[in-house]
Amino acid sequence: MLSFRAALIASAAAFVAMPVAAQEAPDPDAGATPTRETATADEILVTGRAQRLYRVEETTVGKVAQDPMNIPQALQVINSELFADQGARDATDIYRNISGVSFFSYAGVTFRGFRQDQSFYDGQRGNPFIGFSVPQLFNIERVEVLKGPAGLFFGPGSPGGIINYVSKTPSEETSLRAVLTGGTYDRIGLSAEATGAIDRDGILTYRLGGFYESMDPYRRNTQNKSRIGDAGLAIRTNEGGKLTLQATVYDNELQANRLRGVLVDDDGNFLTDIRWNANEKTDFLNLRSEAYQARYETRIGEAVTFNAGARYFKAKETQQYHEPRGLVADNPDLVVREFRDQIRPVDGLSFMVNTTARVNLLGLEHSFQAGADWYDETSVLHSRILRTDVTPLSLSNPVYGLGAGDAQRAAQLPYTTTDTRTRRKGAYLQDQISLTDALLLVAGIRYDHFEDEVIRSLGGALQDRTRYADSDVTLRGGAIFKPRTDVSLYASWSQSFEPQSAADQNSDAGGPFVPVTGNQIEGGVKTQLFDGRLQANAALYRIVRRNILQVDPTLPPVSGVDQLAPIGEVTSKGFEIDLTTDITPDWVLMVNYGYNDTRITDTAEGQAITNGVGDRFANAPRHKVGFWTRYQVPAIAAAFAFGGEHVSRRISLSGQTVKPYTIFDASITKSLGFAELLLRADNIFDKVYAASGFSNRSGHFPGSPRTFLAELRVRF
């Protein structure tokens, strides 16, 4: 805390003593030449960035570079400029910028009403942040969000949409950037990254990056340390062709994790201070992972593009923690706990290839796109759980240290091992036909095959082995009408399917089961008005999912396992609005709103769908609003920003109320000539709220109280 205060005092002194005249670099695409002085290339600027600051003109969410206006589905792209302006550290910091997306737990989100944990990196499977760790943004250039079924390009998955993290890559531009971070809860951090050409002709380019941050969060006993090492090498193989090699290492040490929530009553009121934690100081969650990637892309003439990629990752998450299991029956102040000792090694290998070709057939221009992908993953869980003689913990006056010996007692138990092996392979073909310059038709087809195998053992002795394989064909169709070049009206229909959880394919549960299937109808409008300075998008959608598994109470358990039945149906309806605009050359505004109504529309009496309560879905808000506005003052070379988020009432997995909340943030960014200083305050009114609900045994996940962050950014 003392280090943060010293940094804050020094920053404030610099803020007062070093006003720098504002300068703005000309924007060749802005349509008008700025009248202010042109800045030199090596200066750090807070001015000259507002005009079309967060605009994105190209996305690879369709596996190839494409204009978002030509994609018949809603999508959003969060770029590095917004990361910097908001001081975003990890994925949870950017959800407020995405309509239809809200926090569920850890890295999981509610996406158009459905819980989802899937993430992609550079268009491929292979998320190194397995289990209960949250993706970091240090080495990410942008986050692409494709809403609705994305199976045509990405294969089996959740129908709400996908999140694709696009990595930073080597650049010919020589650059060295360092960032020093300080903040409340003893936050301290340092990161640096460098890019440039290795040879005189720029055939070889590189990127090197390192990140370290440590803090003691507000939950009792906790301490977080994160380290990231990132290296990339790009080779220009031919005119228009490039091979990029990347390696990234992650090391997260989280003391007194894994974090569960804080218990609440049925009205959603916390039963104790949100700092309460079921974990002892000796508990931990450590993640160590590595990701290696190779991507090649090239042009073949003027009409054909080709890209291919391979990605391998391996990760190991080690956990020893105390799990809350609800209140003691005769004492509402004591929380029952059990101790869990778990090891989760995972490794995965994926390949993809994609190509596009523009050809004229029968007088019409066609843009054919074809591709294939393959993924193989092995995920193992070694788990032993100590349920007896674990000391309960008081809500009002927790005494820590009495559970410190639980790890030694748990070590006497045998591991239950679940070995899950997953294979996915698929191929797709899409044709985009230009009937006229203003009217485009899109049609696509995809074939997928998957194989799942689960092997369970206890103390090394085989208990059960389950295999299941299936395949499916899904379709996509759409139309795009452009009454003018900066307005795109679209309508689309798409199918999806996702395999059932491998654990649910157990024969004791009645498996194997056919995949969950779904379809979506969506219509909307995308605009880039006033030379792109106003981007306003709106979407209306309806998603239906079928074959969702439910517990069948008419059948007795087999070997202690509840019987399942695939007879559920869920319907999600809603609309979304996203607006990004430059109100003036110095003032930018972002606003998003999402309305969603997700209901269970077909089920049997007495049965329950996972994440469903009654006819509603857990943590699925009807209303979600987010906004961010930034105003720069050239006379003092500073920018002032203000943002907020509102999430309406929800219910937890146990049917408890998750109360609505509204929070606000603010920041100041100041140019110091040689550097840039960011001062940011989150939850400035220090509101106590639940970011999401979980269960009546483990409570709601509290949102962070008021925090302060300072970043000094130096570019050489």
XYZ file of C-alpha atoms in Angstrom:
716
model
C 0.000 0.000 0.000
C 2.890 2.375 0.775
C 4.360 1.757 -2.672
C 1.053 2.718 -4.261
C 0.791 5.920 -2.222
C 4.307 6.915 -3.192
C 3.549 6.233 -6.858
C 0.323 8.204 -6.600
C 2.051 11.221 -5.006
C 4.793 11.150 -7.640
C 2.221 10.836 -10.393
C 0.210 13.757 -9.040
C 3.346 15.899 -8.864
C 4.182 15.009 -12.449
C 0.609 15.791 -13.471
C 0.900 19.325 -12.060
C 4.475 20.078 -12.997
C 4.676 18.733 -16.528
C 1.813 19.989 -18.708
C 2.591 19.257 -22.320
C 1.049 20.942 -25.312
C -1.379 18.685 -27.103
C -0.361 17.347 -30.469
C -2.260 15.169 -32.885
C -1.052 12.895 -35.631
C -2.992 13.179 -38.875
C -5.443 10.411 -39.673
C -5.229 9.664 -43.401
C -8.642 7.975 -43.315
C -10.523 10.598 -41.318
C -11.685 12.611 -44.308
C -10.258 15.894 -42.981
C -6.723 16.929 -42.063
C -6.363 17.963 -38.401
C -5.400 21.580 -37.905
C -3.271 20.929 -34.827
C 0.470 20.395 -34.988
C 1.621 17.018 -36.176
C 3.231 14.903 -33.439
C 6.520 13.142 -33.839
C 6.331 9.377 -34.114
C 8.063 8.650 -30.808
C 5.692 10.668 -28.615
C 3.079 9.097 -26.372
C -0.294 10.669 -27.115
C -3.567 10.901 -25.313
C -4.828 13.386 -27.890
C -5.349 12.686 -31.551
C -6.996 9.364 -30.706
C -10.656 10.185 -30.280
C -11.675 10.304 -33.916
C -12.892 6.779 -34.770
C -10.890 5.595 -31.755
C -12.500 2.179 -31.280
C -13.477 1.504 -34.882
C -12.610 -1.908 -36.327
C -12.648 -2.286 -40.096
C -11.577 -5.916 -40.330
C -12.139 -9.099 -38.359
C -10.936 -12.686 -38.644
C -13.825 -14.163 -36.706
C -14.885 -15.877 -39.942
C -11.459 -17.586 -40.188
C -10.306 -15.126 -42.887
C -9.927 -11.345 -42.891
C -13.335 -9.849 -43.659
C -15.296 -6.617 -43.442
C -17.758 -6.886 -40.502
C -20.409 -5.327 -42.750
C -20.365 -8.488 -44.900
C -21.059 -10.943 -42.069
C -24.773 -11.769 -41.577
C -24.495 -12.101 -37.786
C -23.986 -9.706 -34.913
C -20.394 -9.323 -33.809
C -18.281 -7.030 -31.686
C -14.562 -6.425 -31.598
C -12.819 -4.986 -28.539
C -9.426 -3.609 -29.557
C -6.210 -2.788 -27.725
C -7.013 0.944 -27.612
C -10.033 0.193 -25.453
C -7.954 -2.175 -23.278
C -5.521 0.680 -22.651
C -8.131 3.355 -21.996
C -10.011 1.158 -19.540
C -6.928 -0.327 -17.893
C -8.279 -3.809 -18.674
C -6.200 -6.607 -17.146
C -8.168 -9.790 -17.900
C -11.269 -11.003 -19.732
C -13.689 -10.055 -16.948
C -12.760 -6.368 -17.426
C -14.224 -6.225 -20.939
C -17.572 -8.022 -20.577
C -19.348 -4.730 -19.856
C -18.481 -3.610 -23.399
C -20.310 -6.544 -25.000
C -24.084 -6.550 -25.315
C -25.687 -9.879 -24.435
C -22.705 -11.045 -22.349
C -22.470 -11.005 -18.552
C -20.280 -12.664 -15.926
C -21.192 -16.174 -14.685
C -18.149 -17.607 -12.878
C -14.368 -17.602 -13.327
C -13.892 -17.435 -17.136
C -17.483 -18.481 -17.834
C -20.105 -16.047 -19.124
C -23.815 -15.905 -19.777
C -24.089 -15.419 -23.543
C -27.531 -14.612 -24.946
C -29.006 -16.417 -21.952
C -26.820 -19.554 -21.999
C -23.873 -20.440 -19.790
C -20.707 -20.914 -21.754
C -17.022 -21.530 -21.005
C -15.526 -21.951 -24.484
C -12.813 -19.645 -25.824
C -10.722 -19.734 -28.989
C -7.259 -18.367 -29.696
C -6.520 -17.065 -33.193
C -9.459 -19.066 -34.512
C -8.395 -22.369 -32.941
C -9.303 -24.442 -29.916
C -6.680 -24.667 -27.216
C -7.422 -22.329 -24.302
C -4.403 -22.403 -21.928
C -6.510 -20.943 -19.078
C -8.155 -24.209 -18.117
C -10.462 -24.881 -15.229
C -10.871 -21.869 -12.976
C -8.358 -19.349 -14.309
C -9.291 -16.216 -16.241
C -7.656 -15.275 -19.594
C -5.143 -12.406 -19.333
C -4.995 -9.620 -21.943
C -1.307 -8.694 -21.890
C -0.466 -10.511 -25.139
C -3.882 -10.009 -26.806
C -4.358 -7.514 -29.643
C -8.137 -7.702 -29.775
C -11.090 -9.811 -28.666
C -13.607 -10.841 -31.336
C -17.113 -11.827 -30.307
C -19.327 -13.619 -32.854
C -22.860 -13.926 -31.539
C -25.220 -16.804 -32.135
C -24.301 -20.262 -33.498
C -20.750 -20.162 -34.853
C -20.514 -23.823 -35.808
C -19.902 -23.218 -39.513
C -16.406 -21.893 -38.809
C -15.647 -23.165 -35.306
C -17.408 -26.520 -35.025
C -19.588 -27.859 -32.193
C -20.206 -25.333 -29.447
C -22.654 -23.301 -27.421
C -25.352 -21.445 -29.375
C -24.892 -18.082 -27.647
C -21.701 -17.320 -29.556
C -17.924 -17.581 -29.311
C -15.123 -15.410 -27.963
C -11.932 -15.405 -30.036
C -8.712 -13.957 -28.599
C -6.374 -12.584 -31.292
C -2.713 -12.582 -30.237
C -0.217 -9.771 -30.655
C 2.266 -10.603 -33.414
C 5.704 -9.439 -34.554
C 5.869 -6.118 -36.401
C 8.391 -4.378 -38.651
C 7.929 -1.231 -36.593
C 10.653 -0.938 -33.986
C 9.011 -0.360 -30.635
C 9.823 -0.843 -26.959
C 7.087 -0.272 -24.397
C 7.192 -0.618 -20.618
C 4.338 -0.281 -18.138
C 4.651 0.177 -14.375
C 1.473 -0.540 -12.394
C 0.441 0.218 -8.825
C -2.865 0.148 -7.010
C -4.924 -0.654 -3.975
C -4.638 -4.039 -2.272
C -0.848 -3.810 -2.663
C -1.052 -4.201 -6.422
C 2.320 -3.833 -8.107
C 3.292 -4.846 -11.605
C 5.738 -4.414 -14.448
C 5.446 -5.403 -18.084
C 7.475 -4.769 -21.209
C 7.211 -5.681 -24.862
C 9.393 -5.077 -27.893
C 8.900 -5.524 -31.630
C 11.017 -4.828 -34.667
C 12.824 -6.136 -37.714
C 15.781 -8.478 -37.310
C 17.280 -7.916 -40.766
C 17.562 -4.796 -42.913
C 14.838 -5.868 -45.355
C 12.307 -6.789 -42.683
C 12.050 -10.401 -43.803
C 12.421 -11.506 -40.188
C 10.532 -9.673 -37.453
C 10.128 -10.424 -33.766
C 8.083 -9.750 -30.661
C 9.181 -10.290 -27.047
C 7.008 -9.632 -24.014
C 7.043 -10.166 -20.286
C 4.403 -9.477 -17.643
C 4.396 -9.664 -13.842
C 1.742 -8.523 -11.391
C 1.105 -9.209 -7.713
C -1.723 -8.125 -5.419
C -3.536 -9.076 -2.233
C -7.239 -8.926 -3.192
C -10.034 -7.947 -0.827
C -11.070 -11.543 0.016
C -9.405 -12.773 3.221
C -6.127 -14.713 2.954
C -5.821 -14.191 -0.810
C -2.774 -13.241 -2.824
C -2.448 -13.355 -6.617
C 0.730 -13.492 -8.675
C 0.679 -13.663 -12.472
C 3.574 -14.072 -14.878
C 3.459 -14.228 -18.673
C 6.312 -14.717 -21.116
C 5.570 -14.295 -24.812
C 7.808 -14.568 -27.896
C 7.065 -14.466 -31.605
C 9.000 -14.709 -34.861
C 7.535 -13.834 -38.280
C 9.126 -14.812 -41.570
C 8.097 -13.211 -44.870
C 8.200 -16.238 -47.120
C 7.034 -14.642 -50.349
C 5.209 -11.588 -51.617
C 2.031 -11.527 -49.516
C 3.028 -14.613 -47.529
C 4.057 -14.846 -43.882
C 4.842 -17.605 -41.389
C 4.378 -16.638 -37.731
C 5.725 -18.736 -34.855
C 4.701 -17.988 -31.270
C 5.350 -19.386 -27.806
C 3.647 -18.235 -24.600
C 4.165 -19.374 -21.014
C 1.698 -18.597 -18.198
C 2.287 -18.966 -14.460
C -0.486 -18.026 -12.030
C -0.115 -18.488 -8.265
C -3.369 -17.837 -6.405
C -3.240 -18.150 -2.634
C -6.425 -19.109 -0.732
C -8.177 -20.101 -3.952
C -10.197 -21.512 -5.637
C -12.582 -18.794 -4.646
C -16.258 -19.533 -4.157
C -18.888 -16.992 -3.251
C -20.278 -15.528 -0.046
C -23.501 -17.023 1.349
C -26.737 -15.056 0.908
C -30.358 -15.294 2.012
C -33.138 -16.038 -0.471
C -33.515 -12.301 -1.204
C -29.882 -12.065 -2.288
C -28.514 -10.256 0.791
C -25.012 -11.272 1.855
C -24.987 -12.973 5.254
C -21.580 -11.533 6.132
C -18.849 -9.213 4.875
C -17.887 -9.832 1.220
C -14.268 -10.301 2.352
C -15.273 -13.654 3.832
C -13.485 -16.631 2.329
C -13.894 -20.346 3.028
C -10.212 -20.926 2.185
C -7.319 -21.113 4.610
C -4.127 -19.152 3.928
C -2.441 -22.469 3.105
C -4.959 -23.218 0.333
C -3.970 -22.463 -3.247
C -4.701 -22.722 -6.945
C -1.671 -22.738 -9.233
C -1.810 -22.799 -13.024
C 1.177 -23.376 -15.250
C 0.590 -23.631 -18.976
C 2.384 -23.348 -22.286
C 1.034 -22.624 -25.755
C 2.900 -23.015 -29.044
C 1.480 -21.880 -32.335
C 2.383 -21.665 -36.014
C 0.319 -19.806 -38.609
C 0.907 -19.338 -42.310
C -1.034 -17.059 -44.614
C -0.531 -16.023 -48.201
C -2.202 -14.716 -51.328
C -2.229 -16.672 -54.555
C -2.735 -14.127 -57.294
C -5.428 -11.516 -56.789
C -8.364 -13.844 -56.159
C -7.193 -16.535 -53.751
C -6.106 -16.418 -50.099
C -4.875 -19.290 -47.992
C -4.093 -19.709 -44.306
C -3.245 -22.638 -42.077
C -2.476 -23.009 -38.406
C -1.327 -25.472 -35.776
C -1.654 -24.946 -32.021
C -0.459 -27.069 -29.121
C -0.931 -26.346 -25.456
C -0.388 -28.124 -22.193
C -1.474 -26.963 -18.783
C -1.542 -28.172 -15.214
C -3.803 -26.690 -12.576
C -3.122 -27.773 -8.993
C -5.716 -27.005 -6.314
C -5.998 -27.523 -2.577
C -8.934 -25.628 -1.142
C -11.876 -25.658 1.266
C -15.265 -25.875 -0.415
C -18.261 -24.321 1.416
C -21.232 -26.694 1.644
C -23.931 -24.536 3.218
C -24.866 -23.738 6.802
C -24.684 -26.125 9.761
C -28.259 -27.330 10.371
C -28.572 -26.025 13.933
C -26.216 -23.031 13.721
C -26.848 -20.340 11.054
C -23.442 -18.775 11.754
C -21.334 -21.821 10.853
C -20.539 -22.935 7.301
C -19.867 -26.614 6.592
C -16.640 -27.173 4.653
C -14.949 -30.030 2.859
C -11.340 -30.143 1.678
C -10.497 -30.872 -1.945
C -7.129 -31.858 -3.349
C -7.219 -31.816 -7.155
C -4.767 -31.926 -10.039
C -5.956 -31.105 -13.574
C -3.423 -31.769 -16.368
C -4.668 -30.976 -19.878
C -3.041 -30.997 -23.296
C -4.484 -30.329 -26.718
C -3.413 -30.183 -30.343
C -5.345 -28.497 -33.135
C -4.949 -27.871 -36.855
C -6.899 -25.728 -39.269
C -6.766 -24.748 -42.920
C -8.894 -22.156 -44.737
C -8.989 -20.776 -48.249
C -11.069 -18.260 -50.193
C -11.479 -17.775 -53.920
C -13.337 -15.062 -55.849
C -14.671 -16.298 -59.169
C -17.309 -15.271 -61.703
C -19.923 -17.880 -62.548
C -22.866 -17.259 -64.859
C -22.277 -13.537 -64.658
C -22.314 -13.448 -60.841
C -19.404 -12.881 -58.495
C -18.899 -15.711 -55.989
C -16.654 -15.704 -52.957
C -16.083 -19.345 -52.032
C -14.651 -20.179 -48.641
C -13.645 -23.677 -47.586
C -11.805 -25.076 -44.630
C -11.217 -27.928 -42.240
C -10.146 -28.309 -38.627
C -9.068 -31.079 -36.254
C -8.657 -31.093 -32.478
C -7.477 -33.708 -29.987
C -7.536 -33.068 -26.229
C -6.771 -35.139 -23.159
C -8.102 -33.757 -19.891
C -7.443 -35.556 -16.597
C -8.849 -34.855 -13.143
C -7.192 -36.419 -10.104
C -9.429 -35.678 -7.135
C -9.659 -36.651 -3.481
C -12.169 -35.044 -1.161
C -12.085 -34.996 2.631
C -15.654 -34.675 3.923
C -15.390 -35.703 7.574
C -13.951 -33.857 10.554
C -13.326 -30.663 8.586
C -13.761 -27.678 10.929
C -16.735 -25.419 10.055
C -16.060 -21.705 9.642
C -17.956 -18.854 11.272
C -19.554 -16.194 9.087
C -19.395 -13.447 11.710
C -16.011 -14.240 13.263
C -14.005 -16.639 11.088
C -10.997 -18.193 12.821
C -8.440 -19.470 10.325
C -5.728 -22.031 10.905
C -7.880 -24.863 12.286
C -8.098 -26.446 8.814
C -4.396 -26.236 8.035
C -3.915 -29.975 8.668
C -6.669 -31.107 6.287
C -4.215 -31.450 3.392
C -2.213 -34.089 5.269
C -5.338 -36.080 6.107
C -6.616 -35.861 2.527
C -3.269 -37.187 1.313
C -4.142 -40.528 2.929
C -7.099 -40.947 0.543
C -6.804 -42.540 -2.913
C -7.247 -40.350 -5.968
C -10.379 -40.722 -8.085
C -9.154 -40.189 -11.625
C -11.317 -39.136 -14.564
C -9.503 -39.268 -17.905
C -11.488 -37.543 -20.678
C -10.325 -37.773 -24.287
C -11.995 -35.596 -26.882
C -11.549 -35.535 -30.639
C -13.212 -33.110 -33.063
C -12.853 -32.861 -36.820
C -14.886 -31.018 -39.381
C -14.987 -29.354 -42.784
C -17.080 -26.525 -44.204
C -17.942 -24.782 -47.450
C -19.549 -21.353 -47.838
C -20.526 -19.353 -50.890
C -21.207 -15.616 -50.812
C -22.915 -14.509 -54.011
C -23.042 -10.869 -55.124
C -26.327 -10.621 -56.999
C -25.731 -6.871 -57.292
C -23.366 -4.433 -55.606
C -26.051 -3.972 -52.930
C -27.417 -7.523 -52.481
C -25.416 -10.507 -51.239
C -26.560 -14.044 -50.469
C -24.656 -16.381 -48.138
C -25.038 -20.170 -47.859
C -22.856 -22.622 -45.988
C -22.686 -26.280 -44.982
C -20.505 -28.053 -42.429
C -19.834 -31.660 -41.508
C -18.561 -32.560 -38.018
C -17.505 -35.790 -36.373
C -16.631 -36.181 -32.726
C -15.420 -38.957 -30.436
C -15.503 -38.871 -26.630
C -14.018 -41.370 -24.222
C -14.121 -41.239 -20.409
C -12.060 -43.576 -18.238
C -12.667 -43.568 -14.481
C -10.455 -45.221 -11.906
C -10.060 -45.259 -8.133
C -6.600 -45.646 -6.679
C -5.389 -46.848 -10.079
C -8.108 -49.528 -10.440
C -10.385 -49.175 -13.471
C -13.991 -48.401 -12.535
C -15.685 -47.485 -15.808
C -14.946 -46.771 -19.466
C -17.427 -45.001 -21.764
C -17.032 -44.246 -25.472
C -19.347 -42.324 -27.751
C -19.010 -41.026 -31.315
C -21.408 -39.168 -33.557
C -21.515 -36.806 -36.510
C -23.812 -34.170 -37.875
C -24.346 -31.740 -40.742
C -25.308 -28.134 -40.027
C -26.414 -25.386 -42.394
C -26.249 -21.621 -42.538
C -27.955 -19.136 -44.817
C -28.293 -15.394 -44.970
C -28.819 -12.279 -47.030
C -27.164 -8.864 -46.853
C -28.641 -5.743 -48.418
C -26.660 -2.503 -48.618
C -28.861 0.442 -49.601
C -25.650 2.472 -49.311
C -22.026 1.520 -48.700
C -22.149 2.450 -45.024
C -25.402 0.638 -44.153
C -25.837 -3.144 -44.084
C -29.180 -4.868 -43.454
C -28.985 -8.607 -42.877
C -31.024 -11.674 -42.029
C -29.691 -15.132 -41.274
C -30.636 -18.626 -40.172
C -28.065 -20.992 -38.702
C -27.948 -24.374 -37.012
C -25.786 -25.598 -34.170
C -25.037 -28.779 -32.314
C -22.877 -29.558 -29.307
C -21.987 -32.968 -27.887
C -23.314 -33.774 -24.471
C -20.868 -33.477 -21.621
C -18.531 -36.456 -21.765
C -19.333 -37.234 -18.113
C -23.046 -37.524 -18.968
C -22.360 -40.235 -21.552
C -21.877 -42.670 -18.671
C -23.928 -45.803 -19.253
C -24.987 -45.718 -15.592
C -26.710 -42.391 -16.346
C -28.511 -43.886 -19.344
C -25.994 -42.759 -21.943
C -24.808 -42.398 -24.521
C -26.977 -39.489 -25.690
C -27.294 -37.673 -28.998
C -25.948 -34.099 -29.171
C -27.859 -30.978 -28.239
C -29.147 -29.339 -31.414
C -30.283 -25.804 -32.038
C -31.052 -23.107 -34.542
C -31.130 -19.332 -34.610
C -33.023 -16.770 -36.663
C -31.455 -13.309 -36.590
C -31.996 -10.004 -38.322
C -30.236 -6.726 -37.889
C -28.570 -3.612 -39.218
C -24.942 -2.443 -39.143
C -23.844 1.092 -39.970
C -20.618 3.032 -40.424
C -22.040 6.490 -40.961
C -20.212 9.814 -41.296
C -17.048 8.226 -42.652
C -17.157 5.602 -39.932
C -17.366 7.999 -37.010
C -20.787 6.579 -36.091
C -21.066 2.815 -35.809
C -24.565 1.785 -34.742
C -25.600 -1.866 -34.837
C -28.822 -3.572 -33.819
C -29.817 -7.259 -33.814
C -32.992 -9.220 -33.101
C -32.699 -12.987 -32.530
C -34.455 -16.197 -31.494
C -32.501 -19.335 -30.470
C -34.022 -22.764 -29.783
C -32.032 -25.644 -28.224
C -33.306 -29.241 -28.039
C -32.187 -32.572 -26.569
C -30.998 -30.943 -23.357
C -30.418 -33.570 -20.683
C -32.580 -33.702 -17.568
C -32.713 -35.937 -14.525
C -35.512 -38.495 -14.929
C -37.133 -39.011 -11.493
C -39.235 -41.926 -12.760
C -36.124 -44.101 -12.997
C -34.069 -45.243 -9.983
C -30.362 -44.321 -9.792
C -27.892 -46.877 -11.119
C -24.750 -47.306 -9.013
C -25.666 -44.050 -7.288
C -25.905 -42.152 -10.595
C -29.127 -40.309 -11.493
C -30.789 -41.336 -14.749
C -30.887 -38.672 -17.483
C -33.290 -38.042 -20.349
C -32.713 -35.796 -23.412
C -36.147 -34.209 -23.712
C -35.554 -30.571 -22.804
C -36.031 -27.464 -24.916
C -34.932 -23.909 -24.198
C -35.861 -20.782 -26.170
C -33.854 -17.574 -26.012
C -35.253 -14.362 -27.492
C -33.841 -10.878 -27.385
C -32.368 -7.866 -29.069
C -29.114 -5.927 -28.789
C -27.993 -2.405 -29.620
C -24.381 -1.233 -29.866
C -23.308 2.331 -30.539
C -19.827 3.789 -30.940
C -19.581 7.406 -32.034
C -17.352 10.449 -32.063
C -19.621 13.165 -30.706
C -16.863 15.682 -31.476
C -13.269 15.215 -32.663
C -12.299 15.037 -28.973
C -15.240 13.132 -27.508
C -16.021 9.439 -28.067
C -18.975 7.478 -26.669
C -19.724 3.742 -26.512
C -23.102 2.381 -25.387
C -24.480 -1.146 -25.505
C -27.793 -2.606 -24.403
C -29.025 -6.167 -24.435
C -32.469 -7.566 -23.669
C -32.833 -11.309 -23.281
C -35.657 -13.649 -22.318
C -34.455 -17.237 -21.953
C -37.055 -19.785 -20.885
C -37.435 -23.535 -20.615
C -40.171 -24.199 -23.170
C -40.449 -27.975 -23.066
C -39.810 -30.365 -20.204
C -41.446 -33.097 -18.172
C -43.001 -32.608 -14.769
C -40.549 -33.086 -11.942
C -37.491 -32.868 -14.160
C -34.825 -30.184 -14.089
C -32.465 -28.811 -16.727
C -28.929 -27.964 -15.637
C -28.675 -24.214 -14.954
C -32.482 -23.985 -15.156
C -34.716 -22.985 -12.243
C -38.443 -23.272 -12.885
C -38.813 -21.989 -16.417
C -35.882 -19.547 -16.100
C -32.137 -19.868 -16.556
C -29.605 -19.015 -13.859
C -27.617 -15.774 -14.172
C -29.492 -14.738 -17.315
C -30.418 -11.045 -16.872
C -33.280 -9.562 -18.861
C -31.483 -6.241 -19.160
C -27.830 -5.340 -19.375
C -26.422 -1.878 -20.130
C -22.840 -0.759 -20.484
C -21.310 2.553 -21.512
C -17.937 4.263 -21.788
C -17.213 7.848 -22.773
C -13.871 9.598 -23.139
C -13.219 13.314 -23.583
C -9.785 14.668 -24.327
C -8.653 18.223 -23.503
C -5.858 19.160 -25.922
C -4.882 22.280 -23.949
C -3.597 20.143 -21.061
C -2.794 16.970 -23.017
C -5.205 14.915 -20.907
C -8.253 12.718 -21.412
C -11.077 12.107 -18.946
C -13.244 8.975 -19.117
C -16.342 7.735 -17.345
C -18.150 4.394 -17.667
C -20.704 2.178 -16.040
C -22.639 -1.062 -16.118
C -26.147 -2.101 -15.104
C -27.263 -5.728 -14.806
C -30.871 -6.487 -13.898
C -32.186 -9.054 -11.434
C -31.245 -12.697 -11.937
C -31.617 -15.988 -10.085
C -28.920 -18.367 -8.897
C -28.665 -22.087 -9.573
C -30.588 -22.616 -6.311
C -33.324 -20.134 -7.180
C -32.074 -17.411 -4.850
C -32.398 -13.813 -5.987
C -29.321 -12.164 -7.468
C -29.995 -8.485 -6.910
C -29.597 -5.949 -9.729
C -26.641 -3.615 -9.617
C -25.272 -0.459 -11.211
C -21.630 0.543 -10.873
C -19.494 3.343 -12.301
C -15.814 3.812 -13.161
C -13.675 6.833 -14.070
C -10.169 7.496 -15.341
C -7.731 10.250 -16.258
C -5.031 9.763 -18.887
C -2.258 12.359 -18.990
C 0.564 12.825 -21.481
C 3.888 13.563 -19.808
C 5.790 13.919 -23.064
C 8.100 10.997 -22.362
C 5.301 8.778 -21.068
C 1.591 8.423 -20.493
C -0.039 8.188 -17.063
C -3.376 6.474 -16.381
C -5.227 6.957 -13.089
C -8.367 4.846 -12.791
C -11.023 4.236 -10.140
C -13.373 1.230 -10.344
C -16.728 1.050 -8.546
C -16.227 4.666 -7.484
C -19.263 4.655 -5.158
C -18.030 1.455 -3.436
C -21.261 -0.444 -4.049
C -21.659 -3.873 -2.451
C -23.133 -6.189 -5.085
C -23.124 -9.732 -6.465
C -21.508 -10.055 -9.882
C -23.314 -13.398 -10.314
C -25.125 -16.069 -8.332
C -24.123 -19.658 -7.804
C -25.776 -21.903 -5.197
C -27.179 -21.737 -1.680
C -24.211 -23.847 -0.520
C -21.439 -21.660 -1.913
C -23.208 -18.301 -2.210
C -22.950 -15.455 -4.717
C -19.742 -14.145 -6.272
C -19.256 -10.628 -4.881
C -18.173 -7.810 -7.148
C -14.975 -5.984 -6.344
C -15.228 -2.961 -4.018
C -13.779 0.419 -4.938
C -10.242 0.088 -6.260
C -7.621 2.453 -7.669
C -5.127 1.747 -10.421
C -2.175 3.791 -11.690
C -0.214 2.928 -14.839
C 2.874 4.695 -16.126
C 3.370 3.782 -19.785
C 6.695 4.560 -21.408
C 7.463 4.001 -25.078
C 11.004 4.181 -26.439
